XYZ file of C-alpha atoms in Angstrom:
611
model
C 14.917 -5.558 -24.702
C 15.513 -2.293 -26.170
C 14.196 -2.847 -29.016
C 10.517 -3.901 -27.942
C 10.428 -1.193 -25.297
C 11.549 1.770 -27.495
C 12.897 0.659 -31.108
C 12.835 3.948 -33.083
C 14.798 5.818 -29.907
C 16.905 2.558 -29.619
C 17.997 3.331 -33.574
C 18.786 6.593 -33.382
C 21.189 6.608 -30.314
C 23.270 3.857 -32.634
C 23.622 6.248 -35.341
C 24.990 8.875 -32.769
C 26.979 6.629 -31.481
C 28.356 6.364 -34.574
C 28.572 9.464 -35.692
C 29.720 10.575 -32.620
C 32.436 7.517 -33.105
C 33.618 9.216 -36.692
C 33.873 12.748 -35.205
C 36.481 11.412 -33.037
C 38.597 9.371 -35.512
C 38.604 11.823 -37.578
C 39.432 14.289 -35.159
C 42.631 12.149 -34.061
C 43.469 12.288 -37.705
C 42.519 15.936 -38.419
C 44.587 17.099 -35.663
C 47.797 15.264 -36.828
C 47.208 16.790 -40.200
C 46.891 20.083 -38.276
C 50.098 20.511 -36.224
C 52.489 19.014 -39.876
C 50.985 21.796 -41.615
C 50.976 24.553 -39.379
C 55.241 24.210 -39.235
C 54.918 23.676 -42.392
C 52.875 27.239 -43.279
C 55.467 29.010 -40.991
C 58.265 27.854 -42.870
C 56.854 29.318 -46.430
C 54.650 32.503 -45.128
C 51.270 33.081 -43.813
C 49.833 33.652 -47.686
C 51.553 30.815 -49.042
C 49.387 27.595 -50.064
C 50.610 25.647 -47.401
C 49.158 27.727 -45.188
C 45.845 27.884 -46.270
C 46.248 24.019 -46.102
C 46.548 24.799 -42.433
C 43.460 26.587 -42.219
C 41.727 24.007 -43.680
C 42.938 21.419 -41.113
C 42.091 23.902 -38.667
C 38.987 23.923 -39.358
C 38.083 20.881 -40.056
C 39.623 20.216 -36.436
C 37.542 22.710 -35.164
C 33.904 20.996 -36.006
C 35.194 17.822 -35.583
C 35.744 18.348 -31.772
C 32.833 20.379 -31.186
C 30.836 18.160 -33.675
C 30.893 14.700 -31.214
C 30.354 16.328 -27.781
C 26.910 17.525 -29.011
C 26.558 14.129 -30.700
C 27.134 13.316 -27.416
C 24.477 15.891 -25.769
C 22.330 15.133 -27.887
C 22.273 11.529 -27.787
C 21.881 11.964 -23.736
C 18.643 13.089 -24.566
C 17.674 10.255 -26.438
C 19.278 8.254 -24.261
C 16.979 9.558 -21.599
C 13.609 8.822 -23.005
C 15.296 5.835 -24.155
C 16.301 4.992 -20.183
C 12.433 5.848 -19.163
C 10.658 3.390 -21.685
C 12.979 0.880 -20.632
C 12.772 0.889 -17.306
C 9.129 0.620 -17.897
C 8.861 -1.733 -20.267
C 11.070 -3.699 -16.672
C 8.443 -2.874 -14.650
C 6.138 -4.835 -17.181
C 8.371 -7.812 -17.273
C 8.691 -7.831 -13.412
C 4.792 -7.376 -12.960
C 3.842 -9.603 -15.373
C 5.895 -12.629 -13.799
C 4.578 -11.740 -10.399
C 0.970 -12.108 -11.582
C 1.229 -13.953 -15.117
C 1.288 -17.756 -13.857
C -2.192 -18.314 -11.741
C -0.278 -20.364 -9.371
C 1.308 -18.444 -5.938
C 3.639 -22.064 -6.251
C 6.438 -19.333 -7.690
C 5.848 -16.822 -4.920
C 5.104 -18.728 -1.835
C 7.894 -21.080 -2.607
C 11.643 -19.064 -1.128
C 13.652 -19.167 -3.412
C 11.098 -18.250 -5.744
C 9.876 -15.177 -3.640
C 14.274 -14.235 -3.471
C 14.031 -14.242 -6.832
C 11.014 -11.901 -7.281
C 12.304 -9.533 -4.573
C 16.054 -9.210 -6.390
C 14.312 -8.404 -9.108
C 12.203 -5.535 -7.267
C 15.002 -4.567 -5.550
C 17.615 -4.541 -9.087
C 15.210 -1.586 -10.546
C 16.142 0.291 -7.918
C 19.683 0.428 -8.044
C 21.805 2.956 -9.660
C 23.670 0.940 -10.991
C 20.860 -0.928 -12.823
C 19.732 2.865 -13.358
C 22.885 3.848 -15.369
C 23.360 0.679 -17.249
C 20.479 1.276 -19.464
C 21.815 4.647 -20.472
C 25.246 2.854 -20.114
C 24.491 0.727 -23.009
C 25.012 3.304 -25.459
C 28.207 4.576 -23.810
C 30.026 1.162 -23.887
C 28.423 1.419 -27.228
C 30.150 4.800 -28.559
C 32.881 3.604 -26.803
C 34.039 0.826 -28.682
C 33.342 2.538 -31.795
C 35.910 5.083 -30.463
C 38.387 1.697 -30.341
C 37.056 1.145 -33.866
C 38.257 4.013 -34.972
C 41.763 4.554 -32.587
C 42.639 0.784 -34.418
C 42.274 2.074 -37.864
C 44.310 5.210 -36.911
C 46.915 3.094 -35.160
C 47.262 0.592 -38.624
C 48.007 3.581 -40.646
C 51.758 3.677 -38.857
C 52.241 -0.117 -38.081
C 49.420 -2.767 -39.161
C 50.136 -5.152 -36.372
C 50.481 -2.871 -33.746
C 46.800 -2.297 -33.058
C 45.938 -5.761 -32.567
C 48.493 -6.931 -30.264
C 47.500 -4.106 -28.015
C 44.094 -5.028 -28.664
C 44.110 -8.173 -28.051
C 45.958 -7.157 -24.576
C 42.662 -4.932 -23.287
C 40.791 -7.678 -24.156
C 42.419 -9.867 -22.078
C 42.152 -7.262 -19.236
C 38.258 -6.189 -20.132
C 37.784 -10.024 -19.896
C 39.564 -10.279 -16.498
C 37.724 -7.798 -15.116
C 34.472 -8.522 -16.232
C 35.146 -11.949 -14.168
C 35.793 -10.283 -11.676
C 32.748 -8.006 -12.028
C 30.356 -10.484 -11.854
C 31.969 -12.305 -9.003
C 31.117 -8.995 -7.206
C 27.832 -8.649 -8.828
C 25.863 -10.983 -10.320
C 26.967 -13.868 -8.554
C 26.375 -11.916 -5.636
C 21.986 -12.076 -6.067
C 22.379 -15.576 -5.245
C 24.825 -16.094 -2.288
C 23.532 -13.112 -0.809
C 20.407 -12.740 -1.551
C 18.930 -14.316 1.583
C 21.070 -12.345 3.871
C 20.282 -8.905 1.898
C 16.769 -10.087 2.318
C 17.100 -10.379 5.889
C 19.120 -7.766 6.586
C 15.680 -5.427 4.243
C 13.791 -6.877 6.522
C 15.020 -6.276 9.720
C 16.159 -2.616 8.363
C 11.881 -2.297 7.295
C 11.097 -3.207 11.467
C 13.298 -0.677 12.763
C 11.824 1.754 10.411
C 8.190 0.947 10.018
C 5.102 1.929 11.504
C 3.741 -1.779 12.069
C 5.986 -3.075 14.663
C 7.216 0.687 16.348
C 4.636 0.683 19.417
C 5.949 -3.138 20.397
C 9.743 -2.030 19.489
C 8.973 1.032 22.188
C 7.345 -1.566 24.641
C 9.559 -3.927 24.639
C 12.970 -2.462 24.277
C 13.350 -4.273 21.037
C 15.311 -2.020 19.008
C 18.701 -2.704 20.507
C 17.932 -6.554 19.717
C 16.820 -5.655 16.057
C 20.067 -2.930 14.945
C 22.159 -5.589 16.716
C 20.764 -8.758 14.570
C 20.669 -5.982 11.207
C 24.382 -5.599 11.973
C 24.948 -8.707 11.870
C 23.725 -9.854 9.036
C 24.921 -7.709 6.946
C 28.607 -7.610 8.494
C 28.022 -12.083 7.314
C 26.805 -10.770 4.079
C 29.073 -8.201 3.411
C 32.246 -10.684 4.415
C 30.729 -13.023 1.683
C 31.362 -9.737 -1.011
C 34.475 -9.297 0.325
C 36.051 -12.398 0.643
C 35.029 -12.648 -3.777
C 36.175 -9.325 -4.171
C 39.653 -10.316 -2.741
C 39.697 -13.593 -4.345
C 38.658 -12.549 -8.223
C 40.893 -8.900 -7.579
C 43.885 -11.285 -8.522
C 42.808 -12.559 -11.937
C 43.029 -8.290 -13.406
C 46.700 -8.376 -12.241
C 48.831 -10.512 -14.588
C 46.836 -8.827 -17.957
C 47.494 -5.323 -16.534
C 50.956 -6.273 -16.272
C 50.925 -7.512 -19.649
C 49.134 -4.204 -21.553
C 51.762 -2.060 -19.376
C 54.466 -3.638 -20.486
C 53.058 -3.919 -24.178
C 52.391 -0.205 -24.142
C 55.537 0.928 -23.170
C 56.485 -1.054 -26.680
C 54.507 1.231 -28.668
C 55.526 3.933 -28.074
C 59.382 3.208 -27.460
C 58.992 2.172 -31.242
C 56.858 5.156 -32.108
C 59.351 7.367 -31.101
C 62.115 5.055 -31.828
C 60.731 5.746 -35.713
C 60.401 8.728 -35.579
C 63.654 9.390 -34.421
C 64.905 7.664 -37.199
C 62.333 10.483 -39.440
C 60.340 7.662 -41.008
C 57.612 9.003 -39.887
C 56.170 12.831 -39.894
C 55.007 14.719 -36.794
C 51.538 14.502 -38.036
C 51.922 10.806 -37.799
C 53.194 10.901 -34.489
C 50.012 13.249 -33.236
C 47.272 10.959 -34.477
C 49.601 7.419 -33.384
C 49.492 8.561 -30.028
C 46.019 9.573 -29.642
C 44.768 6.709 -31.469
C 47.443 3.820 -29.072
C 45.482 6.172 -26.319
C 42.363 5.598 -27.514
C 42.198 1.850 -27.738
C 41.793 1.848 -24.248
C 37.814 1.454 -25.701
C 38.613 -1.984 -25.754
C 39.602 -2.427 -21.553
C 36.816 0.346 -20.536
C 35.408 -1.459 -17.425
C 33.958 2.893 -16.486
C 30.270 3.140 -14.593
C 28.874 3.000 -18.173
C 30.413 -1.239 -18.756
C 30.029 -1.746 -14.876
C 25.895 -0.877 -15.296
C 25.162 -2.214 -18.294
C 26.861 -5.322 -16.815
C 24.542 -4.987 -13.899
C 21.168 -4.481 -16.171
C 22.116 -6.990 -18.089
C 22.442 -9.412 -15.076
C 18.909 -8.800 -13.683
C 17.464 -8.537 -16.992
C 18.512 -12.170 -17.880
C 18.124 -13.781 -14.696
C 13.933 -12.141 -14.736
C 14.177 -14.424 -18.247
C 15.752 -17.643 -16.970
C 12.926 -17.054 -14.208
C 10.756 -16.389 -16.710
C 11.462 -20.079 -19.014
C 11.159 -22.157 -15.680
C 7.857 -20.725 -15.031
C 7.326 -21.148 -18.799
C 6.221 -17.834 -19.544
C 8.063 -16.497 -22.663
C 10.941 -13.296 -22.352
C 8.473 -10.651 -23.381
C 5.348 -10.162 -21.645
C 2.813 -11.787 -24.039
C 0.020 -8.862 -25.230
C -3.366 -10.468 -24.165
C -4.816 -9.905 -20.483
C -6.826 -11.864 -18.875
C -10.364 -10.914 -18.969
C -11.859 -9.573 -15.396
C -15.025 -10.516 -13.801
C -16.141 -7.238 -14.596
C -15.435 -7.420 -17.977
C -16.792 -11.190 -18.654
C -19.857 -11.278 -17.058
C -21.003 -8.144 -16.856
C -21.408 -5.488 -13.881
C -25.187 -4.943 -12.808
C -27.930 -3.580 -10.326
C -29.868 -6.789 -9.100
C -29.047 -7.375 -5.340
C -27.234 -10.115 -4.115
C -29.787 -11.366 -2.008
C -32.391 -11.956 -4.961
C -31.012 -13.870 -8.183
C -27.673 -12.446 -8.396
C -25.925 -12.419 -11.858
C -24.693 -16.033 -11.609
C -25.982 -19.375 -10.846
C -24.263 -21.795 -7.885
C -22.053 -24.112 -9.474
C -21.420 -27.332 -8.646
C -17.532 -28.120 -6.499
C -15.589 -31.774 -6.830
C -12.625 -32.887 -5.600
C -11.854 -36.706 -6.339
C -9.170 -38.427 -5.258
C -7.003 -35.665 -4.138
C -3.834 -35.763 -3.030
C -1.628 -32.796 -2.992
C 1.438 -31.597 -0.287
C 4.073 -28.057 -0.434
C 7.102 -28.781 -1.996
C 9.760 -29.218 0.950
C 7.171 -31.310 3.330
C 7.463 -34.517 5.418
C 4.402 -35.922 4.005
C 0.436 -34.449 1.802
C -0.937 -31.888 3.725
C -4.170 -33.826 1.655
C -4.679 -37.966 0.745
C -7.042 -39.357 -1.594
C -9.591 -36.228 -0.301
C -12.993 -37.375 -1.972
C -15.246 -34.589 -1.580
C -18.614 -33.203 -4.007
C -21.014 -30.263 -3.522
C -23.501 -29.747 -5.560
C -25.303 -26.528 -6.540
C -26.750 -23.773 -4.130
C -25.460 -26.059 -1.021
C -24.231 -23.972 1.876
C -21.460 -26.326 3.587
C -19.373 -25.643 6.400
C -15.499 -27.297 6.897
C -14.278 -27.354 9.558
C -11.485 -29.585 11.659
C -8.521 -28.983 13.569
C -6.058 -26.172 12.750
C -3.271 -26.828 10.451
C -4.961 -30.062 8.983
C -5.281 -28.347 5.089
C -8.708 -26.677 5.323
C -6.953 -23.543 3.293
C -5.072 -25.606 1.359
C -8.460 -27.246 -0.132
C -9.746 -23.479 -0.645
C -5.744 -22.365 -3.130
C -6.521 -26.052 -4.937
C -10.607 -24.588 -5.609
C -9.316 -21.195 -6.800
C -7.047 -22.831 -8.540
C -3.830 -21.680 -6.716
C -1.887 -24.867 -6.548
C -1.868 -27.584 -8.689
C -2.984 -31.470 -7.008
C 0.038 -33.878 -7.587
C -2.445 -36.597 -7.705
C -6.744 -36.990 -8.369
C -8.721 -33.929 -9.629
C -10.331 -30.645 -8.746
C -13.528 -29.303 -11.067
C -15.196 -25.948 -11.110
C -18.466 -26.645 -13.366
C -16.385 -29.806 -14.489
C -13.954 -26.385 -15.415
C -10.244 -26.930 -13.876
C -8.956 -23.844 -11.978
C -5.786 -24.360 -12.357
C -5.848 -23.718 -15.936
C -9.274 -22.525 -17.144
C -10.095 -18.817 -16.304
C -13.637 -19.496 -16.855
C -13.553 -21.418 -14.230
C -11.551 -19.344 -11.774
C -14.271 -16.636 -12.417
C -17.226 -18.654 -10.464
C -15.578 -18.699 -7.926
C -15.461 -15.509 -4.967
C -13.158 -16.080 -1.886
C -12.605 -13.873 1.689
C -8.573 -15.137 2.343
C -7.511 -15.455 6.084
C -5.427 -12.890 5.065
C -7.146 -10.234 2.319
C -5.562 -7.462 1.033
C -6.185 -3.975 2.644
C -5.795 -1.886 -0.550
C -4.794 2.068 0.541
C -7.665 2.952 -1.624
C -11.217 4.386 -1.151
C -13.750 2.086 -0.180
C -14.986 2.270 -3.207
C -12.248 0.878 -4.932
C -11.445 -2.068 -1.953
C -15.237 -2.989 -2.897
C -15.166 -3.245 -6.752
C -12.266 -4.757 -7.023
C -13.874 -8.111 -6.454
C -15.409 -7.342 -10.156
C -12.180 -6.158 -11.635
C -12.596 -3.161 -10.349
C -15.510 -2.880 -12.735
C -17.997 -0.849 -11.521
C -20.280 -1.757 -9.241
C -24.040 0.499 -9.362
C -25.708 -0.282 -5.985
C -22.475 -0.676 -3.609
C -25.439 0.608 -0.971
C -27.355 -2.554 -1.366
C -23.530 -4.079 -1.345
C -22.425 -3.050 1.859
C -26.260 -3.407 3.426
C -25.565 -7.406 2.788
C -22.350 -7.125 3.839
C -23.516 -5.636 6.809
C -20.785 -2.870 6.143
C -23.039 0.019 6.046
C -22.847 1.262 9.496
C -18.699 1.499 8.025
C -19.229 3.235 5.308
C -22.433 5.747 6.955
C -18.385 6.445 9.755
C -16.767 7.462 6.455
C -15.602 11.689 6.315
C -16.335 10.892 2.805
C -18.347 8.095 2.234
C -17.161 5.852 -0.292
C -14.202 7.706 -1.393
C -12.242 8.447 1.951
C -9.233 6.550 1.480
C -8.834 3.464 3.351
C -4.987 3.876 5.228
C -3.557 6.742 7.650
C -1.126 7.090 5.105
C -2.660 9.108 2.953
C -4.242 12.495 3.624
C -7.559 12.597 4.200
C -7.215 8.585 4.743
C -8.879 6.466 7.953
C -7.852 3.059 9.619
C -10.322 0.736 9.963
C -10.321 -2.089 12.828
C -10.451 -5.439 11.845
C -14.295 -6.193 11.828
C -14.620 -3.262 9.739
C -11.923 -4.814 7.188
C -13.768 -7.772 7.413
C -17.630 -6.470 6.485
C -15.616 -4.527 3.435
C -13.844 -7.708 2.060
C -17.067 -9.225 2.431
C -18.449 -6.434 0.335
C -15.898 -6.954 -2.024
C -16.932 -11.085 -2.120
C -20.118 -10.277 -2.841
C -19.560 -7.989 -5.859
C -17.265 -10.533 -7.460
C -21.207 -12.571 -7.548
C -22.433 -10.138 -8.511
C -19.885 -10.224 -11.031
C -20.753 -13.796 -12.101
C -19.653 -15.898 -9.356
C -21.257 -19.367 -8.133
C -19.003 -20.140 -5.447
C -18.241 -17.376 -2.155
C -16.259 -19.384 0.169
C -15.035 -17.594 3.514
C -11.500 -19.037 4.390
C -11.942 -18.157 8.311
C -12.180 -14.635 7.599
C -13.625 -13.602 11.166
C -10.816 -13.575 13.342
C -11.499 -10.087 14.513
C -14.899 -10.862 15.598
C -16.253 -11.786 18.493
C -18.160 -15.274 18.549
C -21.987 -13.625 18.247
C -20.390 -11.389 15.679
C -19.365 -13.987 13.174
C -22.147 -16.164 13.508
C -24.031 -13.151 12.774
C -21.976 -13.328 9.813
C -22.484 -16.834 8.445
C -26.421 -16.205 9.460
C -26.507 -13.304 7.241
C -25.179 -15.228 4.120
C -26.270 -18.258 4.749
C -29.948 -16.127 3.879
C -28.138 -14.439 0.545
C -27.134 -18.270 -1.029
C -30.005 -18.060 -3.314
C -27.212 -18.980 -6.797
C -24.572 -19.701 -4.826
C -22.554 -22.611 -3.686
C -21.256 -21.580 0.078
C -18.311 -22.955 1.865
C -17.677 -21.646 5.217
C -14.536 -22.248 6.865
C -13.951 -21.471 10.597
C -12.634 -23.409 13.574
C -15.584 -22.247 15.356
C -17.883 -24.907 15.556
C -20.635 -22.967 16.662
C -20.692 -20.199 14.082
C -21.278 -22.948 11.312
C -23.522 -25.420 13.028
C -26.814 -23.647 10.503
C -24.800 -24.691 7.340
C -26.925 -27.468 5.690
C -23.720 -29.807 5.134
C -20.951 -29.927 7.598
C -17.806 -32.029 6.424
C -15.028 -32.886 8.867
C -12.123 -32.997 7.583
C -9.019 -35.038 9.863
C -5.811 -36.691 9.262
C -6.062 -39.856 7.461
C -3.860 -43.011 7.648
C -1.346 -42.433 5.240
C -0.814 -39.277 6.559
C -2.380 -36.560 4.293
C -6.257 -35.163 5.145
C -9.283 -36.202 3.754
C -12.772 -35.979 5.133
C -13.592 -37.542 7.371
C -17.344 -37.372 8.991
C -19.860 -35.404 6.741
C -23.506 -34.467 7.678
C -25.896 -32.533 9.336
C -25.185 -30.666 12.726
C -27.419 -32.627 14.759
C -25.792 -36.411 12.392
C -22.655 -35.221 13.566
C -23.495 -34.826 16.921
C -25.522 -38.007 17.298
C -22.898 -39.510 15.333
C -20.365 -38.942 19.007
C -17.753 -38.705 16.787
C -14.432 -36.304 16.040
C -17.058 -33.330 15.317
C -18.840 -34.424 18.513
C -16.542 -34.049 20.224
C -14.765 -30.914 19.462
C -18.021 -29.288 19.071
C -19.090 -30.291 23.033
C -15.221 -29.320 24.002
C -15.467 -26.100 22.398
C -19.459 -25.616 24.056
C -17.806 -26.064 27.488
C -15.543 -23.258 27.226
C -17.923 -21.180 26.320
C -20.699 -22.276 29.013
C -17.642 -21.796 31.670
C -16.627 -18.289 30.453
C -19.887 -17.704 30.606
C -19.974 -18.577 34.779
C -16.556 -16.886 34.982
C -18.055 -13.740 33.775
């Protein structure tokens, strides 16, 4: 990952770490020689050769002790640049994981959503951020340990390996404990942390502020937040207590062995077997071997960073993605089809598409049964079709399958003969306004041009007229350049109905960029019945060169569609097409559609009578 993000900087950090370790190792030896030469210089006099040798060792000691921190300071500067590039590469990796699979299955699945949230949250953790730079701190520590091992071996060859083994045992035990504290917590406390984060966001956020005050929910939410935090931290505390016991035996062994090493050193010095310089260097070397067991912030942060990146890598592998993001990006609508200035109501850019669902069966993971079962539906190019049915019957699921956001477990979905789940060209042929469309906190212009892949749309005013959004834009202080969010200076909020007009203009921008299918998936909840009827009728007038699919639970709104398809439950448990025809045909057939239509009509009539 580092080599991918900043190869040159990574190489420079390695070189600086080696330089720093070499300087520290030389300093151990030089300081010992300096101490030994000083006593000889004092005996021989300041003008003696021994005094000159002492000055040489003094200079060497000073130079290497200065060189080590200088190399460290330069390394920290390089590390900052390297860390910034690494963090950018990690952001790219997480973003690519979220958007690269065209399917949204990994985002709608609770486990996948938790993993994505953990990946995003990791980059905000101070341990993750310190762990990027901690790579070089950990490397420098290990190299310092190698230098200390060489110095100790100059005294007794066997002492260094024994001490290194003890330090590595302790390091291993601490690493296991750290893994229990950090790495395993990602999976075991993920749900609790998500709940706590959600409750914290509700308590401190803007969206629920009115209801919290009106209904007195603050205490209840706060109690829930505290309870979730305590439950989650109980898991953390339990694992920490269980894991810390495993570090005590190797710690005791290390203390005993270290004491033995210093005892042997003292005995050798007392017996005159080693010089003062060797004693000074060996003491520093024995202490320096602690680098092999170092588990400070650098190592802890590095472990946290590595585990987070490893979790993302494993998640990407399950999604069939390579570890590193592919350099080729999917071609946008505007770049693929070109964005012209012709009115959508005339010829548009593309041509109408054929829609085919053949024997489609689909069910969501974890559901008791299929949502759709052996559903067949063919929509000729240029036809306007309304898909109706009771709530929850699977109408929106059909739209997801058409967009390739899910793949059917059985049967085929085709747009102009192409599979939208695998073919980008098929997906560019469809434009949708979903029930929950995105309200970008960007300018009105950007919100509309998003439908064309944020390519420039020449005649936005024409699109606004076609979508009925021209009064909305006219009322904005800065017109198309007004930011549609009150959270930004100079921005403004829109009503639900106004947002739906902007969303419709966005969908028409996609049509302008080459889409041949326009789908409205019940996006008109914020409109009254008459406004919805007017909207659908205006779309039906604009359907030249388009295949139009309207989804609504208000049957009076779609009665003028050329064809009405009723989706209902089948004997096998999933939904299928149960009625198909014009409004007049279906009313005359006296089936489910007729009963639903008469029921809604009677309610509207009763409401008018009361009014």
